[in-house]
Amino acid sequence: MEPLQIAALSLLVLALVVYRQMRTRPARSRGLLVFGLVLTVAGVYGGGLFDTGFSVLGVAVVAVEVAMALAFGALRAWTVRVWRDADGVAWSRGTGWTLLAWLVSFAARLALFAAGGALGLTYRPAAALVFAGLTVAAQAVLVARRGRTFAGAEWVPAAPQVARDR
């Protein structure tokens, strides 16, 4: 796949993920976790994560990208509203802060990409997939964990139209 195609696909996929996060859904949803892991594996499998011309610098940039992805996933998980309905089912929905955190994480990723370019590193499209996958998976795990903190919360997915937003 060409770098431009990967970038376009990544943006489309992230737009879908953000859209889903802004809707009410069960807090235990494993779909985003699996999706994040698939993106991460696809990015690693795609190769070229490290710029071989600058091996130490390339590894350092990837390490910073991984740390940023996990940190932004945690930040967004913190901004997601999680509650339990009368039936004991835990639900979640993104807030305006979640959307803002997505925009900030996207801007930070672009800034890191620009900084790497200024340092002479070449573009690695697979790194964008790894970043996206890790950040989505981290957020999914932490939102599900928050949903489990409700004592007696059932983990039987109910239909979203049954959820009562309080």
Short mmCIF file of N, CA and C in Angstrom, two decimals:
data_model
loop_
_atom_site.label_atom_id
_atom_site.label_comp_id
_atom_site.label_asym_id
_atom_site.label_seq_id
_atom_site.Cartn_x
_atom_site.Cartn_y
_atom_site.Cartn_z
N MET A 1 0.84 -1.17 0.00
CA MET A 1 0.00 0.00 0.00
C MET A 1 0.89 1.24 0.00
N GLU A 2 0.53 2.22 -0.77
CA GLU A 2 1.29 3.45 -0.87
C GLU A 2 1.10 4.30 0.38
N PRO A 3 2.11 5.13 0.73
CA PRO A 3 2.00 5.98 1.93
C PRO A 3 0.77 6.88 1.94
N LEU A 4 0.41 7.44 0.80
CA LEU A 4 -0.77 8.31 0.74
C LEU A 4 -2.05 7.51 0.99
N GLN A 5 -2.11 6.30 0.49
CA GLN A 5 -3.27 5.45 0.73
C GLN A 5 -3.37 5.07 2.21
N ILE A 6 -2.24 4.76 2.81
CA ILE A 6 -2.23 4.42 4.24
C ILE A 6 -2.68 5.62 5.06
N ALA A 7 -2.20 6.81 4.72
CA ALA A 7 -2.59 8.02 5.46
C ALA A 7 -4.09 8.27 5.32
N ALA A 8 -4.61 8.15 4.11
CA ALA A 8 -6.05 8.38 3.89
C ALA A 8 -6.88 7.34 4.63
N LEU A 9 -6.47 6.09 4.56
CA LEU A 9 -7.18 5.03 5.26
C LEU A 9 -7.13 5.24 6.77
N SER A 10 -5.97 5.65 7.27
CA SER A 10 -5.83 5.91 8.72
C SER A 10 -6.77 7.01 9.17
N LEU A 11 -6.84 8.10 8.40
CA LEU A 11 -7.73 9.21 8.76
C LEU A 11 -9.19 8.78 8.72
N LEU A 12 -9.56 8.01 7.72
CA LEU A 12 -10.93 7.52 7.61
C LEU A 12 -11.29 6.62 8.79
N VAL A 13 -10.38 5.73 9.12
CA VAL A 13 -10.62 4.80 10.22
C VAL A 13 -10.71 5.56 11.55
N LEU A 14 -9.81 6.51 11.77
CA LEU A 14 -9.86 7.27 13.02
C LEU A 14 -11.12 8.11 13.11
N ALA A 15 -11.60 8.63 11.99
CA ALA A 15 -12.86 9.38 12.00
C ALA A 15 -14.00 8.47 12.43
N LEU A 16 -14.01 7.23 11.94
CA LEU A 16 -15.03 6.27 12.34
C LEU A 16 -14.92 5.93 13.84
N VAL A 17 -13.70 5.75 14.32
CA VAL A 17 -13.48 5.45 15.74
C VAL A 17 -13.98 6.60 16.61
N VAL A 18 -13.63 7.82 16.25
CA VAL A 18 -14.06 8.98 17.02
C VAL A 18 -15.58 9.08 17.00
N TYR A 19 -16.18 8.86 15.84
CA TYR A 19 -17.64 8.90 15.73
C TYR A 19 -18.28 7.88 16.68
N ARG A 20 -17.76 6.67 16.68
CA ARG A 20 -18.30 5.63 17.56
C ARG A 20 -18.13 5.98 19.03
N GLN A 21 -17.01 6.61 19.36
CA GLN A 21 -16.77 6.95 20.76
C GLN A 21 -17.70 8.06 21.25
N MET A 22 -18.23 8.84 20.35
CA MET A 22 -19.11 9.93 20.74
C MET A 22 -20.56 9.46 20.89
N ARG A 23 -20.81 8.21 20.62
CA ARG A 23 -22.15 7.63 20.76
C ARG A 23 -22.20 6.77 22.03
N THR A 24 -23.38 6.61 22.57
CA THR A 24 -23.56 5.77 23.76
C THR A 24 -23.38 4.31 23.36
N ARG A 25 -22.54 3.60 24.13
CA ARG A 25 -22.29 2.19 23.85
C ARG A 25 -21.87 1.51 25.14
N PRO A 26 -21.95 0.18 25.18
CA PRO A 26 -21.54 -0.53 26.40
C PRO A 26 -20.08 -0.23 26.73
N ALA A 27 -19.79 -0.03 27.99
CA ALA A 27 -18.42 0.30 28.41
C ALA A 27 -17.48 -0.88 28.25
N ARG A 28 -18.00 -2.06 28.12
CA ARG A 28 -17.12 -3.23 28.01
C ARG A 28 -16.82 -3.59 26.57
N SER A 29 -17.26 -2.78 25.65
CA SER A 29 -17.10 -3.07 24.23
C SER A 29 -15.66 -3.45 23.92
N ARG A 30 -15.49 -4.65 23.37
CA ARG A 30 -14.16 -5.14 23.03
C ARG A 30 -13.80 -4.82 21.58
N GLY A 31 -14.75 -4.30 20.84
CA GLY A 31 -14.52 -4.02 19.43
C GLY A 31 -13.38 -3.05 19.20
N LEU A 32 -13.33 -1.97 19.98
CA LEU A 32 -12.26 -1.00 19.79
C LEU A 32 -10.91 -1.55 20.24
N LEU A 33 -10.91 -2.38 21.26
CA LEU A 33 -9.65 -2.99 21.69
C LEU A 33 -9.11 -3.90 20.59
N VAL A 34 -9.95 -4.75 20.06
CA VAL A 34 -9.52 -5.65 18.98
C VAL A 34 -9.08 -4.84 17.77
N PHE A 35 -9.85 -3.82 17.43
CA PHE A 35 -9.52 -2.98 16.30
C PHE A 35 -8.16 -2.30 16.49
N GLY A 36 -7.93 -1.77 17.69
CA GLY A 36 -6.64 -1.14 17.99
C GLY A 36 -5.48 -2.12 17.87
N LEU A 37 -5.69 -3.32 18.35
CA LEU A 37 -4.63 -4.34 18.25
C LEU A 37 -4.37 -4.73 16.80
N VAL A 38 -5.44 -4.82 16.00
CA VAL A 38 -5.27 -5.14 14.58
C VAL A 38 -4.48 -4.04 13.88
N LEU A 39 -4.81 -2.79 14.17
CA LEU A 39 -4.05 -1.68 13.58
C LEU A 39 -2.58 -1.74 13.97
N THR A 40 -2.32 -2.02 15.24
CA THR A 40 -0.95 -2.08 15.72
C THR A 40 -0.18 -3.20 15.02
N VAL A 41 -0.78 -4.37 14.94
CA VAL A 41 -0.12 -5.50 14.27
C VAL A 41 0.11 -5.18 12.80
N ALA A 42 -0.88 -4.56 12.15
CA ALA A 42 -0.72 -4.20 10.74
C ALA A 42 0.43 -3.21 10.56
N GLY A 43 0.56 -2.27 11.49
CA GLY A 43 1.66 -1.31 11.43
C GLY A 43 3.01 -1.95 11.62
N VAL A 44 3.10 -2.85 12.59
CA VAL A 44 4.37 -3.55 12.83
C VAL A 44 4.70 -4.46 11.65
N TYR A 45 3.68 -5.16 11.16
CA TYR A 45 3.89 -6.05 10.03
C TYR A 45 4.27 -5.28 8.77
N GLY A 46 3.76 -4.06 8.63
CA GLY A 46 4.08 -3.23 7.48
C GLY A 46 5.55 -2.86 7.40
N GLY A 47 6.24 -2.96 8.50
CA GLY A 47 7.69 -2.69 8.53
C GLY A 47 8.02 -1.22 8.40
N GLY A 48 9.29 -0.95 8.45
CA GLY A 48 9.77 0.41 8.29
C GLY A 48 9.47 1.31 9.47
N LEU A 49 9.32 0.74 10.66
CA LEU A 49 9.05 1.57 11.82
C LEU A 49 10.23 2.46 12.17
N PHE A 50 11.42 1.98 11.91
CA PHE A 50 12.63 2.71 12.26
C PHE A 50 13.33 3.17 11.00
N ASP A 51 13.84 4.38 11.03
CA ASP A 51 14.65 4.88 9.93
C ASP A 51 16.03 4.26 10.09
N THR A 52 16.40 3.37 9.18
CA THR A 52 17.65 2.62 9.33
C THR A 52 18.88 3.51 9.17
N GLY A 53 18.72 4.67 8.56
CA GLY A 53 19.86 5.58 8.42
C GLY A 53 20.24 6.22 9.74
N PHE A 54 19.30 6.35 10.63
CA PHE A 54 19.53 6.96 11.95
C PHE A 54 18.96 6.02 12.99
N SER A 55 19.59 4.90 13.20
CA SER A 55 18.98 3.86 14.02
C SER A 55 18.66 4.30 15.44
N VAL A 56 19.58 4.96 16.13
CA VAL A 56 19.31 5.37 17.52
C VAL A 56 18.24 6.44 17.56
N LEU A 57 18.33 7.42 16.68
CA LEU A 57 17.33 8.48 16.63
C LEU A 57 15.98 7.92 16.20
N GLY A 58 15.97 7.02 15.24
CA GLY A 58 14.73 6.40 14.78
C GLY A 58 14.04 5.62 15.89
N VAL A 59 14.80 4.85 16.64
CA VAL A 59 14.24 4.09 17.76
C VAL A 59 13.72 5.05 18.83
N ALA A 60 14.45 6.13 19.08
CA ALA A 60 14.01 7.11 20.08
C ALA A 60 12.68 7.75 19.67
N VAL A 61 12.54 8.09 18.41
CA VAL A 61 11.29 8.70 17.94
C VAL A 61 10.14 7.72 18.06
N VAL A 62 10.38 6.46 17.71
CA VAL A 62 9.32 5.45 17.84
C VAL A 62 8.95 5.27 19.31
N ALA A 63 9.94 5.29 20.20
CA ALA A 63 9.66 5.17 21.64
C ALA A 63 8.81 6.35 22.12
N VAL A 64 9.12 7.54 21.64
CA VAL A 64 8.31 8.72 22.01
C VAL A 64 6.90 8.58 21.44
N GLU A 65 6.78 8.07 20.22
CA GLU A 65 5.46 7.86 19.62
C GLU A 65 4.63 6.87 20.43
N VAL A 66 5.24 5.79 20.86
CA VAL A 66 4.54 4.79 21.66
C VAL A 66 4.08 5.40 22.98
N ALA A 67 4.98 6.13 23.64
CA ALA A 67 4.62 6.77 24.91
C ALA A 67 3.49 7.78 24.72
N MET A 68 3.57 8.56 23.64
CA MET A 68 2.51 9.54 23.35
C MET A 68 1.18 8.83 23.08
N ALA A 69 1.22 7.76 22.32
CA ALA A 69 -0.01 7.04 21.99
C ALA A 69 -0.69 6.53 23.26
N LEU A 70 0.08 5.94 24.14
CA LEU A 70 -0.48 5.42 25.39
C LEU A 70 -0.98 6.54 26.29
N ALA A 71 -0.22 7.62 26.37
CA ALA A 71 -0.62 8.76 27.21
C ALA A 71 -1.90 9.40 26.69
N PHE A 72 -2.00 9.60 25.39
CA PHE A 72 -3.21 10.21 24.85
C PHE A 72 -4.40 9.26 24.96
N GLY A 73 -4.17 7.97 24.84
CA GLY A 73 -5.26 7.01 25.05
C GLY A 73 -5.78 7.10 26.48
N ALA A 74 -4.86 7.22 27.44
CA ALA A 74 -5.26 7.36 28.84
C ALA A 74 -5.99 8.68 29.08
N LEU A 75 -5.51 9.75 28.48
CA LEU A 75 -6.16 11.05 28.64
C LEU A 75 -7.59 11.00 28.09
N ARG A 76 -7.76 10.44 26.91
CA ARG A 76 -9.10 10.38 26.33
C ARG A 76 -10.01 9.47 27.16
N ALA A 77 -9.48 8.37 27.67
CA ALA A 77 -10.28 7.48 28.51
C ALA A 77 -10.80 8.23 29.73
N TRP A 78 -10.00 9.11 30.25
CA TRP A 78 -10.38 9.90 31.42
C TRP A 78 -11.52 10.87 31.08
N THR A 79 -11.59 11.32 29.82
CA THR A 79 -12.62 12.29 29.43
C THR A 79 -13.94 11.63 29.04
N VAL A 80 -13.95 10.33 28.86
CA VAL A 80 -15.17 9.62 28.47
C VAL A 80 -16.08 9.49 29.69
N ARG A 81 -17.36 9.76 29.49
CA ARG A 81 -18.33 9.62 30.56
C ARG A 81 -18.73 8.15 30.66
N VAL A 82 -18.66 7.61 31.87
CA VAL A 82 -19.03 6.21 32.12
C VAL A 82 -20.05 6.20 33.25
N TRP A 83 -21.15 5.45 33.05
CA TRP A 83 -22.18 5.36 34.07
C TRP A 83 -22.83 3.98 34.01
N ARG A 84 -23.64 3.72 35.02
CA ARG A 84 -24.36 2.45 35.09
C ARG A 84 -25.85 2.75 35.04
N ASP A 85 -26.58 2.00 34.23
CA ASP A 85 -28.02 2.23 34.16
C ASP A 85 -28.74 1.45 35.26
N ALA A 86 -30.05 1.55 35.28
CA ALA A 86 -30.85 0.92 36.34
C ALA A 86 -30.73 -0.60 36.33
N ASP A 87 -30.40 -1.16 35.17
CA ASP A 87 -30.24 -2.61 35.08
C ASP A 87 -28.84 -3.08 35.47
N GLY A 88 -27.95 -2.14 35.81
CA GLY A 88 -26.61 -2.50 36.22
C GLY A 88 -25.61 -2.61 35.09
N VAL A 89 -25.99 -2.22 33.88
CA VAL A 89 -25.10 -2.29 32.73
C VAL A 89 -24.29 -1.00 32.65
N ALA A 90 -22.99 -1.12 32.49
CA ALA A 90 -22.12 0.05 32.38
C ALA A 90 -22.10 0.55 30.93
N TRP A 91 -22.22 1.87 30.78
CA TRP A 91 -22.26 2.52 29.47
C TRP A 91 -21.21 3.59 29.40
N SER A 92 -20.83 3.97 28.19
CA SER A 92 -19.86 5.06 28.03
C SER A 92 -20.25 5.92 26.83
N ARG A 93 -19.79 7.14 26.87
CA ARG A 93 -19.97 8.06 25.74
C ARG A 93 -18.90 9.14 25.84
N GLY A 94 -18.30 9.44 24.71
CA GLY A 94 -17.32 10.51 24.66
C GLY A 94 -17.97 11.86 24.90
N THR A 95 -17.16 12.79 25.36
CA THR A 95 -17.63 14.15 25.63
C THR A 95 -16.92 15.12 24.69
N GLY A 96 -17.23 16.37 24.84
CA GLY A 96 -16.51 17.38 24.07
C GLY A 96 -15.02 17.36 24.38
N TRP A 97 -14.69 17.04 25.63
CA TRP A 97 -13.28 16.94 26.02
C TRP A 97 -12.60 15.79 25.30
N THR A 98 -13.35 14.71 25.06
CA THR A 98 -12.80 13.57 24.33
C THR A 98 -12.43 13.99 22.92
N LEU A 99 -13.33 14.72 22.29
CA LEU A 99 -13.07 15.20 20.93
C LEU A 99 -11.87 16.14 20.92
N LEU A 100 -11.80 17.03 21.89
CA LEU A 100 -10.64 17.93 21.98
C LEU A 100 -9.35 17.15 22.19
N ALA A 101 -9.39 16.13 23.03
CA ALA A 101 -8.19 15.30 23.26
C ALA A 101 -7.77 14.58 21.99
N TRP A 102 -8.75 14.15 21.18
CA TRP A 102 -8.41 13.54 19.89
C TRP A 102 -7.69 14.55 19.00
N LEU A 103 -8.20 15.76 18.94
CA LEU A 103 -7.57 16.79 18.10
C LEU A 103 -6.15 17.10 18.58
N VAL A 104 -5.97 17.19 19.88
CA VAL A 104 -4.64 17.46 20.43
C VAL A 104 -3.70 16.30 20.14
N SER A 105 -4.17 15.07 20.28
CA SER A 105 -3.30 13.93 20.00
C SER A 105 -2.92 13.88 18.53
N PHE A 106 -3.85 14.23 17.66
CA PHE A 106 -3.55 14.28 16.23
C PHE A 106 -2.51 15.36 15.94
N ALA A 107 -2.68 16.53 16.56
CA ALA A 107 -1.72 17.63 16.36
C ALA A 107 -0.34 17.24 16.90
N ALA A 108 -0.31 16.57 18.05
CA ALA A 108 0.97 16.14 18.62
C ALA A 108 1.66 15.13 17.71
N ARG A 109 0.87 14.23 17.13
CA ARG A 109 1.45 13.24 16.21
C ARG A 109 2.03 13.93 14.98
N LEU A 110 1.32 14.92 14.45
CA LEU A 110 1.83 15.68 13.31
C LEU A 110 3.10 16.45 13.67
N ALA A 111 3.14 17.02 14.88
CA ALA A 111 4.32 17.76 15.32
C ALA A 111 5.52 16.83 15.45
N LEU A 112 5.30 15.63 15.97
CA LEU A 112 6.39 14.66 16.08
C LEU A 112 6.86 14.22 14.70
N PHE A 113 5.92 14.05 13.78
CA PHE A 113 6.27 13.71 12.40
C PHE A 113 7.12 14.83 11.79
N ALA A 114 6.73 16.07 12.00
CA ALA A 114 7.48 17.21 11.47
C ALA A 114 8.86 17.31 12.11
N ALA A 115 8.93 17.06 13.42
CA ALA A 115 10.22 17.11 14.12
C ALA A 115 11.15 16.03 13.58
N GLY A 116 10.61 14.84 13.35
CA GLY A 116 11.43 13.76 12.78
C GLY A 116 11.94 14.13 11.40
N GLY A 117 11.08 14.75 10.61
CA GLY A 117 11.49 15.20 9.28
C GLY A 117 12.57 16.26 9.35
N ALA A 118 12.45 17.17 10.30
CA ALA A 118 13.46 18.21 10.47
C ALA A 118 14.80 17.63 10.91
N LEU A 119 14.76 16.49 11.60
CA LEU A 119 15.99 15.83 12.03
C LEU A 119 16.55 14.90 10.96
N GLY A 120 15.86 14.82 9.84
CA GLY A 120 16.36 14.01 8.73
C GLY A 120 15.80 12.61 8.64
N LEU A 121 14.84 12.29 9.48
CA LEU A 121 14.24 10.95 9.43
C LEU A 121 13.25 10.89 8.27
N THR A 122 13.13 9.73 7.67
CA THR A 122 12.18 9.55 6.59
C THR A 122 10.83 9.13 7.14
N TYR A 123 9.79 9.39 6.38
CA TYR A 123 8.42 9.08 6.77
C TYR A 123 8.22 7.58 6.82
N ARG A 124 7.59 7.12 7.90
CA ARG A 124 7.29 5.71 8.09
C ARG A 124 5.77 5.56 8.23
N PRO A 125 5.06 5.24 7.16
CA PRO A 125 3.60 5.14 7.24
C PRO A 125 3.13 4.12 8.27
N ALA A 126 3.88 3.07 8.46
CA ALA A 126 3.48 2.04 9.41
C ALA A 126 3.45 2.59 10.83
N ALA A 127 4.28 3.57 11.13
CA ALA A 127 4.30 4.16 12.47
C ALA A 127 2.97 4.84 12.78
N ALA A 128 2.32 5.40 11.78
CA ALA A 128 1.02 6.03 12.00
C ALA A 128 -0.02 4.98 12.41
N LEU A 129 0.05 3.80 11.80
CA LEU A 129 -0.87 2.73 12.16
C LEU A 129 -0.60 2.23 13.58
N VAL A 130 0.68 2.11 13.92
CA VAL A 130 1.03 1.67 15.28
C VAL A 130 0.54 2.69 16.30
N PHE A 131 0.77 3.98 16.03
CA PHE A 131 0.32 5.05 16.93
C PHE A 131 -1.20 4.96 17.10
N ALA A 132 -1.93 4.89 15.98
CA ALA A 132 -3.39 4.85 16.04
C ALA A 132 -3.87 3.61 16.79
N GLY A 133 -3.28 2.47 16.49
CA GLY A 133 -3.69 1.24 17.15
C GLY A 133 -3.45 1.25 18.64
N LEU A 134 -2.28 1.70 19.04
CA LEU A 134 -1.96 1.72 20.47
C LEU A 134 -2.84 2.71 21.23
N THR A 135 -3.10 3.87 20.64
CA THR A 135 -3.88 4.87 21.36
C THR A 135 -5.34 4.44 21.49
N VAL A 136 -5.89 3.80 20.46
CA VAL A 136 -7.26 3.30 20.52
C VAL A 136 -7.36 2.15 21.52
N ALA A 137 -6.41 1.23 21.49
CA ALA A 137 -6.43 0.09 22.41
C ALA A 137 -6.28 0.55 23.85
N ALA A 138 -5.38 1.49 24.11
CA ALA A 138 -5.19 1.99 25.48
C ALA A 138 -6.48 2.62 26.00
N GLN A 139 -7.13 3.41 25.18
CA GLN A 139 -8.37 4.05 25.60
C GLN A 139 -9.45 3.00 25.86
N ALA A 140 -9.56 2.01 24.99
CA ALA A 140 -10.58 0.97 25.15
C ALA A 140 -10.39 0.20 26.45
N VAL A 141 -9.15 -0.16 26.75
CA VAL A 141 -8.87 -0.91 27.98
C VAL A 141 -9.23 -0.08 29.21
N LEU A 142 -8.86 1.20 29.21
CA LEU A 142 -9.10 2.02 30.39
C LEU A 142 -10.57 2.37 30.58
N VAL A 143 -11.32 2.57 29.49
CA VAL A 143 -12.75 2.82 29.62
C VAL A 143 -13.45 1.56 30.14
N ALA A 144 -13.07 0.39 29.63
CA ALA A 144 -13.66 -0.85 30.13
C ALA A 144 -13.34 -1.05 31.60
N ARG A 145 -12.13 -0.71 32.00
CA ARG A 145 -11.75 -0.84 33.41
C ARG A 145 -12.60 0.08 34.28
N ARG A 146 -12.83 1.31 33.80
CA ARG A 146 -13.69 2.23 34.56
C ARG A 146 -15.09 1.67 34.67
N GLY A 147 -15.58 1.04 33.61
CA GLY A 147 -16.92 0.45 33.65
C GLY A 147 -17.02 -0.67 34.67
N ARG A 148 -15.94 -1.42 34.83
CA ARG A 148 -15.93 -2.52 35.80
C ARG A 148 -15.87 -2.03 37.24
N THR A 149 -15.51 -0.78 37.48
CA THR A 149 -15.39 -0.29 38.84
C THR A 149 -16.75 -0.12 39.51
N PHE A 150 -17.80 -0.09 38.72
CA PHE A 150 -19.12 0.04 39.31
C PHE A 150 -19.51 -1.29 39.94
N ALA A 151 -19.75 -1.27 41.24
CA ALA A 151 -20.10 -2.50 41.95
C ALA A 151 -21.38 -3.07 41.36
N GLY A 152 -21.34 -4.33 41.04
CA GLY A 152 -22.52 -5.01 40.53
C GLY A 152 -22.83 -4.74 39.08
N ALA A 153 -21.96 -4.06 38.38
CA ALA A 153 -22.24 -3.79 36.97
C ALA A 153 -22.23 -5.10 36.20
N GLU A 154 -23.29 -5.31 35.43
CA GLU A 154 -23.37 -6.51 34.62
C GLU A 154 -22.57 -6.32 33.35
N TRP A 155 -22.08 -7.42 32.83
CA TRP A 155 -21.32 -7.34 31.59
C TRP A 155 -22.04 -8.00 30.45
N VAL A 156 -23.37 -7.87 30.46
CA VAL A 156 -24.19 -8.37 29.37
C VAL A 156 -24.51 -7.17 28.48
N PRO A 157 -23.98 -7.14 27.26
CA PRO A 157 -24.27 -5.99 26.40
C PRO A 157 -25.77 -5.86 26.15
N ALA A 158 -26.28 -4.70 26.40
CA ALA A 158 -27.68 -4.42 26.13
C ALA A 158 -27.75 -3.56 24.87
N ALA A 159 -28.91 -3.48 24.30
CA ALA A 159 -29.09 -2.66 23.09
C ALA A 159 -28.89 -1.19 23.46
N PRO A 160 -28.13 -0.44 22.66
CA PRO A 160 -27.88 0.97 22.97
C PRO A 160 -29.14 1.80 23.15
N GLN A 161 -30.24 1.46 22.48
CA GLN A 161 -31.44 2.27 22.61
C GLN A 161 -32.08 2.12 24.00
N VAL A 162 -31.68 1.10 24.77
CA VAL A 162 -32.20 0.89 26.10
C VAL A 162 -31.48 1.77 27.12
N ALA A 163 -30.29 2.22 26.78
CA ALA A 163 -29.48 2.99 27.74
C ALA A 163 -30.15 4.29 28.09
N ARG A 164 -30.04 4.62 29.35
CA ARG A 164 -30.59 5.89 29.84
C ARG A 164 -29.41 6.76 30.26
N ASP A 165 -29.22 7.84 29.58
CA ASP A 165 -28.15 8.77 29.90
C ASP A 165 -28.57 9.62 31.09
N ARG A 166 -27.80 9.55 32.13
CA ARG A 166 -28.15 10.31 33.34
C ARG A 166 -27.24 11.47 33.52
#
